[in-house]
Coordinates of C-alpha atoms in Angstrom, one line a residue:
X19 CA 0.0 0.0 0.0
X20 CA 3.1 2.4 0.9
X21 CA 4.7 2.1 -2.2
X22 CA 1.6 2.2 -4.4
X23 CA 0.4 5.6 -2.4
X24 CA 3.8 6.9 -2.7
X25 CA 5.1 5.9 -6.6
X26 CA 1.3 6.9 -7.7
X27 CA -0.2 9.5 -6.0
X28 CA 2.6 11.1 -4.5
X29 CA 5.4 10.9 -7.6
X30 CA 7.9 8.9 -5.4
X31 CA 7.9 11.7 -2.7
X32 CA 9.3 13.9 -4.1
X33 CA 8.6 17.0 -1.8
X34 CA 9.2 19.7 -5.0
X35 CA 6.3 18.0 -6.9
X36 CA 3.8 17.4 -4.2
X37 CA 3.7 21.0 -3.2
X38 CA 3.1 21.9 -6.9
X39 CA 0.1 19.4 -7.2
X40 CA -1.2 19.9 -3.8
X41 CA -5.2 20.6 -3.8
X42 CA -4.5 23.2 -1.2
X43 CA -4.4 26.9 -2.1
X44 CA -1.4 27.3 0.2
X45 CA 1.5 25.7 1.5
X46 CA 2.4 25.8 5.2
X47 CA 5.2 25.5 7.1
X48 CA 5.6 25.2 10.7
X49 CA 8.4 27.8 12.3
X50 CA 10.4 26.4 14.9
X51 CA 10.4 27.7 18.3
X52 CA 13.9 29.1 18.8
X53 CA 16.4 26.6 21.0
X54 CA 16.8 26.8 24.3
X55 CA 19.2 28.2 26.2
X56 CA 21.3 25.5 28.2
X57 CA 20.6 27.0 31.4
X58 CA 16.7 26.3 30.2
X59 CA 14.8 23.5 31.4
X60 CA 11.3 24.1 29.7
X61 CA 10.5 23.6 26.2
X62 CA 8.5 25.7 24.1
X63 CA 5.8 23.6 22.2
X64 CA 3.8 26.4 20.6
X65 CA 3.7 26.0 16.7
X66 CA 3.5 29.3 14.8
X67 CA 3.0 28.6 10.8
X68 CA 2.6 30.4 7.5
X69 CA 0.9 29.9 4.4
X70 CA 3.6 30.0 1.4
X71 CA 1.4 30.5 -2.1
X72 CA 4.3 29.8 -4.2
X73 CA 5.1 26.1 -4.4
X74 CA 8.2 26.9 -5.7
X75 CA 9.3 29.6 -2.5
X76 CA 7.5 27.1 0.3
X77 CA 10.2 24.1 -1.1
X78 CA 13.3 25.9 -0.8
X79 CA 12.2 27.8 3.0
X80 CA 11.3 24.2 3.1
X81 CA 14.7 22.5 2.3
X82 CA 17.1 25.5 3.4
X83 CA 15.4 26.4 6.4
X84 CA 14.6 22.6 7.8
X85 CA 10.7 23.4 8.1
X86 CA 8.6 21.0 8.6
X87 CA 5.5 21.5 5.9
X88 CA 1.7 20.8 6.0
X89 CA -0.4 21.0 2.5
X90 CA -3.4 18.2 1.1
X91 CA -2.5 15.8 -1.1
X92 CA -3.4 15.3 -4.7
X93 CA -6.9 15.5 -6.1
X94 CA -7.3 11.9 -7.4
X95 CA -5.7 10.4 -4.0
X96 CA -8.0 12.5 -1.7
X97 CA -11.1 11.1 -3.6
X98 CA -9.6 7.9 -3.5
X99 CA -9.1 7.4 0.3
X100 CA -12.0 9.8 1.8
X101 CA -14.3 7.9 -1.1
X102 CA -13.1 4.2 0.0
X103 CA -13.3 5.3 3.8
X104 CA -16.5 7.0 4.1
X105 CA -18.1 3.8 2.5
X106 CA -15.9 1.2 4.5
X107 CA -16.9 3.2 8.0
X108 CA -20.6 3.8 6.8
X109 CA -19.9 7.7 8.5
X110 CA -22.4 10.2 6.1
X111 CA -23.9 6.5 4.8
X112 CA -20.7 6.1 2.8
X113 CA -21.7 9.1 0.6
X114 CA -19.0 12.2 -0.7
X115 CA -18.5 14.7 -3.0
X116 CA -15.5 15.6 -3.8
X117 CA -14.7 19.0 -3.7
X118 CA -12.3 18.9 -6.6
X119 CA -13.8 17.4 -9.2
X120 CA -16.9 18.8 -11.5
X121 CA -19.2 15.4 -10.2
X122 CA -22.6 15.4 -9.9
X123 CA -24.0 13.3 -6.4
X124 CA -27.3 13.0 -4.5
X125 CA -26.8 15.8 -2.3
X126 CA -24.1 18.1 -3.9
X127 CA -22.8 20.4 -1.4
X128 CA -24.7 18.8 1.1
X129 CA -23.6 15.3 0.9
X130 CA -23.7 13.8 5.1
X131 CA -20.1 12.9 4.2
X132 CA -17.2 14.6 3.9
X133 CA -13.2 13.8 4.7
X134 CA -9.6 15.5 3.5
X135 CA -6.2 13.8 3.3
X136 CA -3.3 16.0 4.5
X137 CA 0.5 15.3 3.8
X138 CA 3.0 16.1 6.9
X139 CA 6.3 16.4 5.4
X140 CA 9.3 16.6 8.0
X141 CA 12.5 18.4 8.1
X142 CA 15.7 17.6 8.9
X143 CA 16.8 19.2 12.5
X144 CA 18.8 22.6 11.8
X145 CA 22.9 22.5 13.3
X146 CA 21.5 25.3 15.6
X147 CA 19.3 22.4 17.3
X148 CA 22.0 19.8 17.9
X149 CA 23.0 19.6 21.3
X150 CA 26.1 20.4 22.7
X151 CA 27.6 17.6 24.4
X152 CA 28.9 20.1 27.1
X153 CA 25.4 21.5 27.5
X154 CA 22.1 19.7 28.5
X155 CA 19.5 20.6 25.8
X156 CA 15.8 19.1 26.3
X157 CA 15.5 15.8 23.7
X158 CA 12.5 18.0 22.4
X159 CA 14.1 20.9 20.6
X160 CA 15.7 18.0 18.0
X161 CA 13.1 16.3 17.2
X162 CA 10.0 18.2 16.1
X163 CA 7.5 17.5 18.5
X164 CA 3.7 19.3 18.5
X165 CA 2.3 20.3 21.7
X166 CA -0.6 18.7 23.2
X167 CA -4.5 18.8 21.3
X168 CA -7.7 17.5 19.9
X169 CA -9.1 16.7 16.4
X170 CA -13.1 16.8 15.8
X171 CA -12.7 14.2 12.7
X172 CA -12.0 10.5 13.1
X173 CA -8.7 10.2 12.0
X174 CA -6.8 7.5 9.9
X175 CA -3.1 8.0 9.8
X176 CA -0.4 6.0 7.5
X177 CA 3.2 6.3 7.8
X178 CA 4.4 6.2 4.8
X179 CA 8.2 7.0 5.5
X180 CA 10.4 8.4 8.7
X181 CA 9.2 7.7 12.4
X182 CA 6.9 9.5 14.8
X183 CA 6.4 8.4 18.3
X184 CA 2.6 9.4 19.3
X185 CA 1.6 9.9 22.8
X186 CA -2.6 9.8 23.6
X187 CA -5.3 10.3 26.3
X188 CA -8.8 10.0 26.1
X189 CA -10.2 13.2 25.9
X190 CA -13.6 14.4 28.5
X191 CA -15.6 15.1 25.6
X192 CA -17.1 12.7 23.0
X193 CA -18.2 13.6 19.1
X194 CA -16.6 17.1 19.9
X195 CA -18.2 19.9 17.6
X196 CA -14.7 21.9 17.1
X197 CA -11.0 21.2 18.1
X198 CA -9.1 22.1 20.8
X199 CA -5.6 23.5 19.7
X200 CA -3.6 25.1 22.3
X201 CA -0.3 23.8 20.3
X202 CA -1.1 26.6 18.0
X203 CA -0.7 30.7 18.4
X204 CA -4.4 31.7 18.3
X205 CA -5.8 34.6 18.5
X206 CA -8.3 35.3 21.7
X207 CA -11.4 35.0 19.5
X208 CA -10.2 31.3 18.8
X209 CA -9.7 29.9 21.6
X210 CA -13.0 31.4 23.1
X211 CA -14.8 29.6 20.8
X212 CA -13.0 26.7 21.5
X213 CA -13.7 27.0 24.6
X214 CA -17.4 28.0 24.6
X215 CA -18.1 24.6 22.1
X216 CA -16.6 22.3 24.5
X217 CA -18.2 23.2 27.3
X218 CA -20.9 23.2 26.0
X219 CA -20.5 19.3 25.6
X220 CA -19.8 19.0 29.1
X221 CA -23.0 20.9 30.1
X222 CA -24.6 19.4 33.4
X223 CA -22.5 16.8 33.3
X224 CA -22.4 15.6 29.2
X225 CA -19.2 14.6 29.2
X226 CA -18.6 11.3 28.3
X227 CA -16.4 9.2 31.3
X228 CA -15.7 5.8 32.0
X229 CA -17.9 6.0 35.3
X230 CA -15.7 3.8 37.5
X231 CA -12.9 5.8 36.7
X232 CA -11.2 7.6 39.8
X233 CA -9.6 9.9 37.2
X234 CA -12.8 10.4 36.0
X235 CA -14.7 11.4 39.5
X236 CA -12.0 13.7 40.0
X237 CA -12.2 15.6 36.7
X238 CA -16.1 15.7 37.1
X239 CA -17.5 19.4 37.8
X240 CA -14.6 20.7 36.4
X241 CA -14.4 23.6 33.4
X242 CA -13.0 22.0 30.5
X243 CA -9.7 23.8 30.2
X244 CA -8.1 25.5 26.9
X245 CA -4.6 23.6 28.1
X246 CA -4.0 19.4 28.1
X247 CA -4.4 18.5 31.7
X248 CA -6.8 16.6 33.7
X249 CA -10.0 19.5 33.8
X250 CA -10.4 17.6 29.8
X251 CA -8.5 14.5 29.6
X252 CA -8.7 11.1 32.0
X253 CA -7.1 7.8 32.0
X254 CA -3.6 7.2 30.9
X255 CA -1.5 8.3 29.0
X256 CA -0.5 6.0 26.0
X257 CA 2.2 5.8 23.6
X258 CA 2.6 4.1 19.9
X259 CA 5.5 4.2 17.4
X260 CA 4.5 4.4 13.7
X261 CA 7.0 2.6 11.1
X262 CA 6.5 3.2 7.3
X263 CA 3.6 1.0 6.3
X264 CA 1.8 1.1 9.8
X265 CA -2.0 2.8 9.9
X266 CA -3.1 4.4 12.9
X267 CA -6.7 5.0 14.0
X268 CA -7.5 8.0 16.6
X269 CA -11.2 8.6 17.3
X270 CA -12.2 12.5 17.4
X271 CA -11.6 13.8 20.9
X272 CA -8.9 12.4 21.8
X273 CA -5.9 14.4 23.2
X274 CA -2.4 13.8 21.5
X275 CA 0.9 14.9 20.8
X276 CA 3.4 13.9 18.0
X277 CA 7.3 13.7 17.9
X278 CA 9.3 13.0 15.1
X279 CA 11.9 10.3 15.6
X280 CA 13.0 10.2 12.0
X281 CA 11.8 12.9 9.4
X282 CA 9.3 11.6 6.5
X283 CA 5.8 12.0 5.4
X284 CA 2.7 11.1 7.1
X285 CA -0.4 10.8 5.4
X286 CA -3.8 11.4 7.5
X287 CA -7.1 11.0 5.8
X288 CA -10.1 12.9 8.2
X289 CA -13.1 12.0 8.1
X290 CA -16.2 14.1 9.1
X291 CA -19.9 15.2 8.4
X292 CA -23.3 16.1 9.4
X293 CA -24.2 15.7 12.7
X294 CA -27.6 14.0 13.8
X295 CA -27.9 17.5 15.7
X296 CA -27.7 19.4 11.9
X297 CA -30.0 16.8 10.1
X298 CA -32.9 17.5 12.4
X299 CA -32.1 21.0 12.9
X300 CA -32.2 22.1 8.9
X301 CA -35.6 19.7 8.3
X302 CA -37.1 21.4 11.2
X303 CA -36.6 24.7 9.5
X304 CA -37.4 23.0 6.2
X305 CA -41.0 22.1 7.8
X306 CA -41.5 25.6 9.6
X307 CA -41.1 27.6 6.2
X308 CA -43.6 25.4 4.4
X309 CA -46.3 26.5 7.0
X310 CA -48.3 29.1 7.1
X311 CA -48.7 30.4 10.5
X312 CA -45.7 32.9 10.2
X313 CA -42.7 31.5 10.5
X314 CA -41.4 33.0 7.5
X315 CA -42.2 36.5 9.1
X316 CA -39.1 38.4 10.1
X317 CA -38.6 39.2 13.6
X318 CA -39.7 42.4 14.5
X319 CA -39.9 44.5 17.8
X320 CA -40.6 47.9 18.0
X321 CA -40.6 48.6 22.4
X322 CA -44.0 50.0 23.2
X323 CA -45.7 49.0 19.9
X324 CA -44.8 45.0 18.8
X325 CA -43.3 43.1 20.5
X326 CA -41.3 40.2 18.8
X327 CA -41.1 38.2 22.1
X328 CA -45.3 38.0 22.2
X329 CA -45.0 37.1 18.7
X330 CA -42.8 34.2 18.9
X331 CA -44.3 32.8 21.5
X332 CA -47.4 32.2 19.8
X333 CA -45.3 30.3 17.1
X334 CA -43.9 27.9 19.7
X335 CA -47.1 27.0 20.9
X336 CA -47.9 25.1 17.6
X337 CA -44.0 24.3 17.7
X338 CA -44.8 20.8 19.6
X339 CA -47.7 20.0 17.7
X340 CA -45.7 20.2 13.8
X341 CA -42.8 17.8 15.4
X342 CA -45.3 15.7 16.8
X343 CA -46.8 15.4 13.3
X344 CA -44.0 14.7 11.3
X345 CA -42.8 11.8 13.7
X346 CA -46.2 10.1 14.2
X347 CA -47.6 10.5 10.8
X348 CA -45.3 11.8 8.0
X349 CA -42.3 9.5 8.1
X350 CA -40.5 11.1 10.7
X351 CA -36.7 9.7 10.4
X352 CA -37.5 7.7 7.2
X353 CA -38.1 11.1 5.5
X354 CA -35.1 12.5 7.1
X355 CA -32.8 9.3 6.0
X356 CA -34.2 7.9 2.8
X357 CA -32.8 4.4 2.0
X358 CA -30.8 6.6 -0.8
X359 CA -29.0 8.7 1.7
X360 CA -28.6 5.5 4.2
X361 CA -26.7 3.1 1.2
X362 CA -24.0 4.2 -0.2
X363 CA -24.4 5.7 -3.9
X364 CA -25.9 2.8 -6.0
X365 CA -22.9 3.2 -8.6
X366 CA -20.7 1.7 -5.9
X367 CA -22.9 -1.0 -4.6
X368 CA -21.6 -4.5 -6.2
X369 CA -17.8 -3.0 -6.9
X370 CA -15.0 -5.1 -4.6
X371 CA -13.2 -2.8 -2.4
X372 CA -10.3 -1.0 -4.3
X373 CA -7.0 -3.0 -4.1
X374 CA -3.1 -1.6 -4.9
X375 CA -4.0 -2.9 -8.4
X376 CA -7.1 -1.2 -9.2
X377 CA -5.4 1.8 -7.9
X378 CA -2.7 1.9 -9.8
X379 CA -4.7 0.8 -13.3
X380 CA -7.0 3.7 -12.6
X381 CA -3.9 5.9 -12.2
X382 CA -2.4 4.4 -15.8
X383 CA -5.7 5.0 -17.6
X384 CA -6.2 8.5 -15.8
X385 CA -2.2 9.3 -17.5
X386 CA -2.9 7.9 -20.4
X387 CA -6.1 9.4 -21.6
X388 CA -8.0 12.3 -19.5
X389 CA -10.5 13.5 -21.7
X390 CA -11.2 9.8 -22.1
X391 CA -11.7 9.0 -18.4
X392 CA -13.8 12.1 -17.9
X393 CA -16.3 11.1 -20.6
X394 CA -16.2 7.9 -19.3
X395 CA -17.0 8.9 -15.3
X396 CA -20.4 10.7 -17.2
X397 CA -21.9 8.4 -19.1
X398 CA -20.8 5.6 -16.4
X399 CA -23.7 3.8 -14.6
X400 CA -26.0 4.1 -16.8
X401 CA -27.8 0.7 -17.3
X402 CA -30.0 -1.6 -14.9
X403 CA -31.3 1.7 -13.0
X404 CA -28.0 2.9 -12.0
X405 CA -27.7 6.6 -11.9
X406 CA -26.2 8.2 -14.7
X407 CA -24.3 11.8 -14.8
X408 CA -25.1 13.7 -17.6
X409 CA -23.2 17.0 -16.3
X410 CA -22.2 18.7 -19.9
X411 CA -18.1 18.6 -20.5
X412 CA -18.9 21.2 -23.6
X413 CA -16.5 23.7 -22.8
X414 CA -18.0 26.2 -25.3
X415 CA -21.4 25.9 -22.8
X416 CA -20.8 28.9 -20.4
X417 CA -23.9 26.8 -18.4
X418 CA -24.4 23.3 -18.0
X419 CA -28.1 22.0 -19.2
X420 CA -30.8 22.4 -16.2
X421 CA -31.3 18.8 -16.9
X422 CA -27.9 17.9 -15.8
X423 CA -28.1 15.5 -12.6
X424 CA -28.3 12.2 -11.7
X425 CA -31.1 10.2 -14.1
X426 CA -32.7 7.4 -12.6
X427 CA -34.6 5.5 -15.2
X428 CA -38.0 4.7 -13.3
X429 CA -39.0 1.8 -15.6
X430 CA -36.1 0.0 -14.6
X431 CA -34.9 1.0 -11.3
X432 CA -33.3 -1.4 -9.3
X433 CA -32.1 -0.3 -5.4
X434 CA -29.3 -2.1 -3.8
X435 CA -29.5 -5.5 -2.2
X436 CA -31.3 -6.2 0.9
X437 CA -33.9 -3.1 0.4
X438 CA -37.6 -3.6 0.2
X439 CA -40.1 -1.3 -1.0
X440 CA -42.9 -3.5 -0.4
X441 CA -45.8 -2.5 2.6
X442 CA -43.7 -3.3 6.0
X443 CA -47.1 -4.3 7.8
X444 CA -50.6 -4.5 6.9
X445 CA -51.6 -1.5 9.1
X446 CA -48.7 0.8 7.6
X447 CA -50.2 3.2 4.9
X448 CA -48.4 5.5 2.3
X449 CA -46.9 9.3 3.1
X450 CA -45.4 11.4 1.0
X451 CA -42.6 13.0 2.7
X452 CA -43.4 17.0 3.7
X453 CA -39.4 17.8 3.0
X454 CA -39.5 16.4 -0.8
X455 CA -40.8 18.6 -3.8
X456 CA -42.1 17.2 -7.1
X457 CA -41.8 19.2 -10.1
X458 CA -42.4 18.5 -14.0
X459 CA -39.0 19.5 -15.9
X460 CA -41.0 21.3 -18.3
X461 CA -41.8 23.5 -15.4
X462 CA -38.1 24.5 -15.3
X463 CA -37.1 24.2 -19.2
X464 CA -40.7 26.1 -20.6
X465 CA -39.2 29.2 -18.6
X466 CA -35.8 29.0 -19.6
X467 CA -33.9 32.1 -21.9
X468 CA -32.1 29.4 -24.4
X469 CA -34.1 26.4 -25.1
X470 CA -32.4 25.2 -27.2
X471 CA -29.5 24.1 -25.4
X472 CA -31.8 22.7 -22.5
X473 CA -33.1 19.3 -22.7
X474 CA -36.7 19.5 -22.3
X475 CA -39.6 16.7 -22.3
X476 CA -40.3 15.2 -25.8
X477 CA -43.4 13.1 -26.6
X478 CA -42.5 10.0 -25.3
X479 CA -40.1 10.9 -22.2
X480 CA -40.9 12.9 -19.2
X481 CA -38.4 14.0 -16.9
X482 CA -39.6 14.5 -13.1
X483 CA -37.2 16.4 -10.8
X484 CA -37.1 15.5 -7.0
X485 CA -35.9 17.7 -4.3
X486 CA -35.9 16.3 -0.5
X487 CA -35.0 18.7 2.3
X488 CA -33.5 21.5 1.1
X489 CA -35.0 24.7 2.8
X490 CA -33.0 24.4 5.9
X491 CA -29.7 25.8 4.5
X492 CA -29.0 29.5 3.6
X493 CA -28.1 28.1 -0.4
X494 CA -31.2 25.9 -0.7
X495 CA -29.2 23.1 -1.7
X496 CA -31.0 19.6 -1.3
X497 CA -30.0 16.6 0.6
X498 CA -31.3 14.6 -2.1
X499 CA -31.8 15.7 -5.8
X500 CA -32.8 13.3 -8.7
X501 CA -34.4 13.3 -12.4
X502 CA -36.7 10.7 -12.7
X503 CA -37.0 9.8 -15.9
X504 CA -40.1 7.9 -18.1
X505 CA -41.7 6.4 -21.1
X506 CA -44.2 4.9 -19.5
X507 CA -47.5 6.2 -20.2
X508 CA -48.9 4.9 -17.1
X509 CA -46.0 6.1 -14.8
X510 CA -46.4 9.6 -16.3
X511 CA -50.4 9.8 -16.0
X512 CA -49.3 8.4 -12.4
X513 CA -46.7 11.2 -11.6
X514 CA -48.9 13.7 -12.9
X515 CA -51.4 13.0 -10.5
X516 CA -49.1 13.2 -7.6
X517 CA -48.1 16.8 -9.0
X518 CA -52.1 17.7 -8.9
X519 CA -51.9 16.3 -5.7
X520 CA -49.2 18.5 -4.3
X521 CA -50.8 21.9 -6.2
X522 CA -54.0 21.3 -4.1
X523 CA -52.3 20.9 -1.3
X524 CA -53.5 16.7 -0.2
X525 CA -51.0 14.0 0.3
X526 CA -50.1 12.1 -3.2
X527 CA -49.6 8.9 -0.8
X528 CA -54.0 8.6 -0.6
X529 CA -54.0 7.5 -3.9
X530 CA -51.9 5.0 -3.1
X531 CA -53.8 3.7 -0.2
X532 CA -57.9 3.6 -2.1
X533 CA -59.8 0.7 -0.7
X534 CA -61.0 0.5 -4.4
X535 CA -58.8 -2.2 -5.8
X536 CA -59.2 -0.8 -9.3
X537 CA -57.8 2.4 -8.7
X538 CA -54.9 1.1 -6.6
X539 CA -51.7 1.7 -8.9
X540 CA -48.2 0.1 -7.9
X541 CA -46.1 2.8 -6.6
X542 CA -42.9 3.2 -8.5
X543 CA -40.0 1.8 -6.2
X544 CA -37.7 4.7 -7.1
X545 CA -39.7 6.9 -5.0
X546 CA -39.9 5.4 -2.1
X547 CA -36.1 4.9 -2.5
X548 CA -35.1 8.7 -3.3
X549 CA -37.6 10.0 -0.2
X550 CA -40.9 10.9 -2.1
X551 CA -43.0 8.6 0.1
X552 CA -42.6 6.6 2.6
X553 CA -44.5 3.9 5.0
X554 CA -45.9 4.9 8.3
X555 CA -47.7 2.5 10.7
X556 CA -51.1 3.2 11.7
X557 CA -51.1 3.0 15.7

C-alpha cells in the first residue's frame, strides 16, 4: 500500500512536486520555536505557521530552512481514500463529494459525508538544534515534537516513510463539535470559541467518562480547560510508534501529541460530516417555512408598539404540535434518512473494495487518456437503474443543461441488495414526505432564456425532478436531488397525478392507499427509495 500511495499519488515523494500538485491553495510551514538556552529547562511547544502560495518559495524555505511543511494531497488520492473510507466506515452513509472534481452526487454540497487527506512532510533538525555535548538541551528541541491537542474528525493516519512516536489520552468530551488546539498561536477569538463549544458538551455533566474511573470522578465538575491537563483528559497516557507501512486509528476527541523520531511524510485521511444535531435542525426549519402560521415572518420588535417576544411565542405553541406530526404521521426519520442517503451511492454498490492494483490501473488510464476518463466517469452507470451523470463537459457551454443530474430511469430502477419497498405491515399506509418537492421538468425548461440548449420533455419521455429537504440551508441546496426519468405512459399519467396532488395541497400517498382495488396503482419503487413517500404505521 506504501509504495503504491507513494510511486502513484505522490510521484515517489518527491517534496518539490507534491507542493506543486497539492489541492491546497497554500503551502504551510511550521516555524520552529527558537532553542533553548542551556541553562533552560522548559521547552517551548507552541507552533506558529505560514501559508507559502508559491510552491516553488515554500520548497526551498522548506529544504534550506529545515521546516517542517503541511499542504493536502493530490486531487485523485484525496477522492480515493475519503471515497473508500466513508463507504468502508458507513460515516455520512458512505456518501462524498468531492470537492475537486466537476461530479454530480445526490446531495451536492450537502452530501452527510465529507473527509480530506493532509500530507506532513518533516524536516531535517537545523545544526543550531544539535545539542552540545557540554550543555544539556531538552530531547524536544531535536526532534519536532507538536504540543498537546484534539481533532473533531475521526482520523486515519499512515506512515508512509520516517518515524513518529505518538503519545494519547482520552479526551472528556465525545463527538466534539470543534478542536481544541492550544499547540497553535491563536488569536483570543479562537480559543473562546473553542472553549465555549466544548463546554458546551460537558453541560450538566455531558461529558462522556468511564464511570468507575477515579480519574474520571476527579475531573467531574470541572471547566474543560483550553490547556491538556486533567480538567479535559482522563485515563492514561499511552504511547505508539509508527513505522512506514503502519495505519493508525484516533477517534475524534482524543488528546495527542506527535514527535518525530525520523523525518518523512505522514499521510492522515479525516473523516467528518453532518451531525444527527444538523439533520434535524435544517428539516425542522425546512417544515416551519412550508407552513403558514408565520414562520417566515421576520422578527420584528418595536418597544411599546410589537413586541417580537409575544409574537414568537405564539409560534412555539404550535411548535410541539408540527414535530409531533412529522414523527407520528409523516415518516418522521425515514423522510429524514431515505434508503438513498442511508446506502451508499448505488454506482458503488456490487464493486470489490479497491485494491493496490485497481489503484494503480486507474492511475495508468487517468495518464494515459484524461479526456477519455472524464467522458467515461459521465456516461458511467448508466444501465439496470444505476444513476447516470449527464453534467455537460462542452466547454464552449458557459452553463451546463438544467437537466444535468443524476437520471434514474424509473421503468427500470433497481435499489441495492437487501432493500424492500414493499408495505412493511398491513396497518402501515403510504406518506409522502413534507421535506420532498415534485416538479415536471417542463416547469423549469418552458421558462428557460435558451431552449435550445436545455433538454426538455419530448413526446415519449418525461423528466420528473425530486428535491428532498432542502430549505433548511441559507443556499437551498438539497439533501437529495434526482431526475426521474419515463416512457411509460402509465407512470407519467401516475406522476402527474401526484403533482395535482401536491398543487392542491393533499397527500399524493392517498392514492396510493384507495380501498377500491381498481384504482390502486403500484407505486414506483424509485420513490420510495429517493424520499418521495414513505411507509408509516397506523397505531
Amino acid at each position: 500500500m506504501v509504495s503504491n500511495i507513494t510511486q502513484n499519488y505522490l510521484f515517489d515523494g518527491d517534496v518539490r512536486t507534491i507542493f506543486a500538485e497539492t489541492s491546497s491553495e497554500n503551502v504551510f510551514l511550521w516555524l520552529r520555536p527558537p532553542p533553548p538556552s542551556p541553562d533552560t529547562t522548559t521547552t517551548n511547544n507552541t507552533l506558529n505557521s505560514v501559508e507559502i502560495a508559491d510552491s516553488e518559495t515554500a520548497y526551498a524555505l522548506h529544504k534550506s530552512g529545515c521546516h517542517p511543511a503541511y499542504c493536502r494531497a493530490p486531487p485523485i488520492l484525496e477522492q480515493h481514500l475519503v471515497g473508500s473510507l466513508l463507504k468502508a466506515t458507513g460515516l455520512g452513509g458512505g456518501h462524498y463529494h468531492p470537492p475537486h472534481l466537476d461530479t454530480v452526487t445526490l446531495g451536492g454540497g450537502t452530501t452527510l459525508g465529507r473527509g480530506e487527506v493532509e500530507l506532513f512532510l518533516g524536516a531535517p533538525t537545523p545544526h543550531s538544534f544539535v545539542a552540545d555535548k557540554k550543555k544539556s538541551v531538552p530531547k524536544e528541541s531535536k526532534n519536532h515534537t507538536t504540543g498537546w491537542h484534539t481533532d473533531f474528525q475521526e482520523n486515519f493516519t499512515i506512515q508512509l516513510s520516517g518515524i513518529k512516536k505518538w503519545t494519547l489520552r482520552r479526551g472528556t468530551v465525545r463527538h466534539p463539535i470543534r478542536a481544541t488546539t492550544p499547540h497553535y498561536s491563536r488569536d483570543a477569538t479562537v480559543i473562546e470559541n473553542q472553549l465555549k463549544l466544548a463546554r458546551l458538551s460537558c453541560l450538566s455533566g455531558n461529558a462522556v467518562m468511564d464511570s468507575s474511573s477515579e480519574t474520571a470522578d476527579s475531573t467531574r465538575g470541572k471547566s474543560y480547560g483550553f490547556e491538556y491537563g486533567d480538567n479535559n483528559a482522563y485515563g492514561p497516557e499511552q504511547t505508539i510508534t509508527l513505522y512506514p507501512g503502519d495505519v493508525f486509528y484516533f477517534p475524534s476527541g482524543m488528546w495527542h501529541k506527535v514527535e518525530t523520531i525520523k523525518e518523512g511524510i505522514s499521510l492522515n485521511v479525516s473523516l467528518m460530516g453532518t451531525t444527527y444535531a444538523n439533520l434535524v435542525g435544517q428539516a425542522l426549519q425546512h417544515l416551519m417555512v412550508q407552513r403558514e402560521e408565520g414562520w417566515r415572518e421576520i422578527v420584528t420588535s418595536r418597544p411599546g408598539d410589537v413586541s417580537g417576544e409575544s409574537r414568537l411565542k405564539e409560534l412555539l405553541s404550535g411548535l410541539s404540535g408540527i414535530v409531533d406530526d412529522f414523527v407520528t404521521k409523516q415518516g418522521g426519520a425515514q423522510s429524514l434518512l431515505p434508503p438513498a442517503l442511508c446506502y451508499p451511492p448505488l454506482e458503488h454498490i456490487g464493486e470489490e473494495e479497491e485494491d493496490d492494483d485497481v489503484m494503480e490501473e486507474e492511475e495508468e488510464d487517468a495518464d494515459d487518456d484524461d479526456d477519455d476518463d472524464d467522458e467515461d466517469q459521465s456516461s458511467a452507470n448508466g444501465k439496470n437503474g444505476k444513476a447516470v451523470d449527464v453534467s455537460s463537459d462542452n466547454e464552449e457551454e458557459e452553463e451546463a443543461p438544467l437537466s444535468s443530474g443524476i437520471i434514474i430511469p424509473m421503468n427500470d430502477f433497481q435499489g441495492p441488495p437487501g432493500w424492500a419497498c414493499s408495505k412493511p405491515t398491513t396497518n402501515a399506509k403510504l406518506v409522502k414526505n413534507p421535506l420532498a418537492t415534485l416538479m415536471s421538468m417542463s416547469d423549469i425548461t418552458n421558462h428557460c432564456s435558451d431552449v435550445g440548449n436545455q433538454k426538455c420533455d419530448d413526446d415519449d419521455v418525461k423528466q420528473y425532478v425530486l428535491n428532498v429537504n432542502y430549505a433548511g440551508n441559507e443556499m437551498m441546496e438539497s439533501h437529495i436531488r434526482v431526475i426521474l426519468e419515463t416512457s411509460d405512459l402509465s407512470v407519467i399519467q401516475q406522476m402527474n397525478e401526484f403533482l395535482d396532488c401536491e398543487a392542491r395541497g393533499d397527500d399524493p400517498g392517498q392514492l396510493m392507499s384507495s380501498n377500491d382495488d381498481d384504482k390502486k396503482i403500484p407505486v414506483p419503487s424509485c420513490l420510495l427509495y429517493y424520499g418521495y413517500f414513505s411507509w408509516v404505521t397506523i397505531e
